[in-house]
Amino acid sequence: MFLRSGKITDFKMLTHVADIRKVEFSDLDRTTLIAGKNGIGKSTMLSELVPFPSTSTSYNKDGGKELVYEHNGDTYTISSD
């Protein structure tokens, strides 16, 4: 299963640490590099990229996530708000 694209909006840990309100990504290859200084929220954001529902307390009122995965040629969209 490969993550192809996604959007994370109003994730509390990112808005609190770095005032990041929205993260969008698309056209990911099988290898992706995420770089940033310590404490900016890289690991926290990666924990949200798993195909499981989010905890509502992790997001601000209008926040949520939408992830698009590919597996065996089929595409699956997982959203949580």
Short mmCIF file of C-alpha atoms in Angstrom, two decimals:
data_model
loop_
_atom_site.label_atom_id
_atom_site.label_comp_id
_atom_site.label_asym_id
_atom_site.label_seq_id
_atom_site.Cartn_x
_atom_site.Cartn_y
_atom_site.Cartn_z
CA MET A 1 0.00 0.00 0.00
CA PHE A 2 1.44 3.35 -1.03
CA LEU A 3 0.38 6.82 0.05
CA ARG A 4 -0.15 8.88 -3.12
CA SER A 5 -1.60 12.18 -1.87
CA GLY A 6 -3.29 13.81 1.07
CA LYS A 7 -4.39 16.87 2.96
CA ILE A 8 -4.21 17.58 6.69
CA THR A 9 -6.08 20.65 7.92
CA ASP A 10 -5.99 22.35 11.34
CA PHE A 11 -4.04 19.60 13.08
CA LYS A 12 -3.54 20.94 16.61
CA MET A 13 0.09 19.86 17.03
CA LEU A 14 1.16 21.65 13.83
CA THR A 15 -0.86 24.79 14.45
CA HIS A 16 0.45 25.01 18.02
CA VAL A 17 4.13 24.40 17.22
CA ALA A 18 4.54 26.20 13.90
CA ASP A 19 1.20 27.88 13.06
CA ILE A 20 0.80 25.51 10.09
CA ARG A 21 -2.91 25.36 9.18
CA LYS A 22 -2.82 23.09 6.13
CA VAL A 23 -0.44 20.52 4.66
CA GLU A 24 -1.12 19.15 1.17
CA PHE A 25 0.94 16.72 -0.84
CA SER A 26 0.49 14.84 -4.09
CA ASP A 27 2.27 12.66 -6.63
CA LEU A 28 4.39 10.91 -4.02
CA ASP A 29 6.91 8.33 -5.16
CA ARG A 30 7.74 5.25 -3.14
CA THR A 31 10.51 7.21 -1.44
CA THR A 32 9.75 10.62 0.06
CA LEU A 33 12.01 12.83 2.13
CA ILE A 34 10.62 15.07 4.86
CA ALA A 35 13.14 17.51 6.26
CA GLY A 36 12.93 20.18 8.95
CA LYS A 37 14.49 21.33 12.15
CA ASN A 38 13.93 19.53 15.45
CA GLY A 39 10.61 20.07 17.18
CA ILE A 40 8.75 21.35 14.11
CA GLY A 41 6.33 18.37 13.96
CA LYS A 42 7.70 15.98 11.32
CA SER A 43 7.11 12.83 13.38
CA THR A 44 3.77 14.10 14.62
CA MET A 45 2.59 14.69 11.06
CA LEU A 46 3.84 11.27 9.95
CA SER A 47 1.78 9.64 12.68
CA GLU A 48 -1.32 11.10 11.00
CA LEU A 49 -0.53 9.48 7.65
CA VAL A 50 -1.55 5.99 8.71
CA PRO A 51 -4.83 4.67 7.25
CA PHE A 52 -6.71 4.77 10.54
CA PRO A 53 -9.32 7.28 11.74
CA SER A 54 -8.05 10.34 13.55
CA THR A 55 -8.89 11.26 17.09
CA SER A 56 -11.23 14.24 16.98
CA THR A 57 -9.38 15.93 19.84
CA SER A 58 -6.25 16.06 17.65
CA TYR A 59 -7.85 18.62 15.34
CA ASN A 60 -9.31 22.09 15.66
CA LYS A 61 -13.04 22.54 14.98
CA ASP A 62 -12.86 22.53 11.16
CA GLY A 63 -9.85 20.22 10.87
CA GLY A 64 -9.46 16.74 9.45
CA LYS A 65 -7.51 14.64 6.99
CA GLU A 66 -7.97 13.05 3.60
CA LEU A 67 -5.46 10.45 2.42
CA VAL A 68 -5.30 8.66 -0.94
CA TYR A 69 -3.61 5.26 -1.05
CA GLU A 70 -2.88 2.89 -3.91
CA HIS A 71 -2.81 -0.88 -3.47
CA ASN A 72 -2.60 -3.49 -6.24
CA GLY A 73 -3.70 -0.93 -8.83
CA ASP A 74 -6.77 0.19 -6.84
CA THR A 75 -7.12 3.63 -5.23
CA TYR A 76 -8.59 4.15 -1.77
CA THR A 77 -9.51 7.49 -0.17
CA ILE A 78 -9.69 7.70 3.60
CA SER A 79 -11.08 10.83 5.20
CA SER A 80 -11.63 11.85 8.78
CA ASP A 81 -13.20 15.05 10.06
#
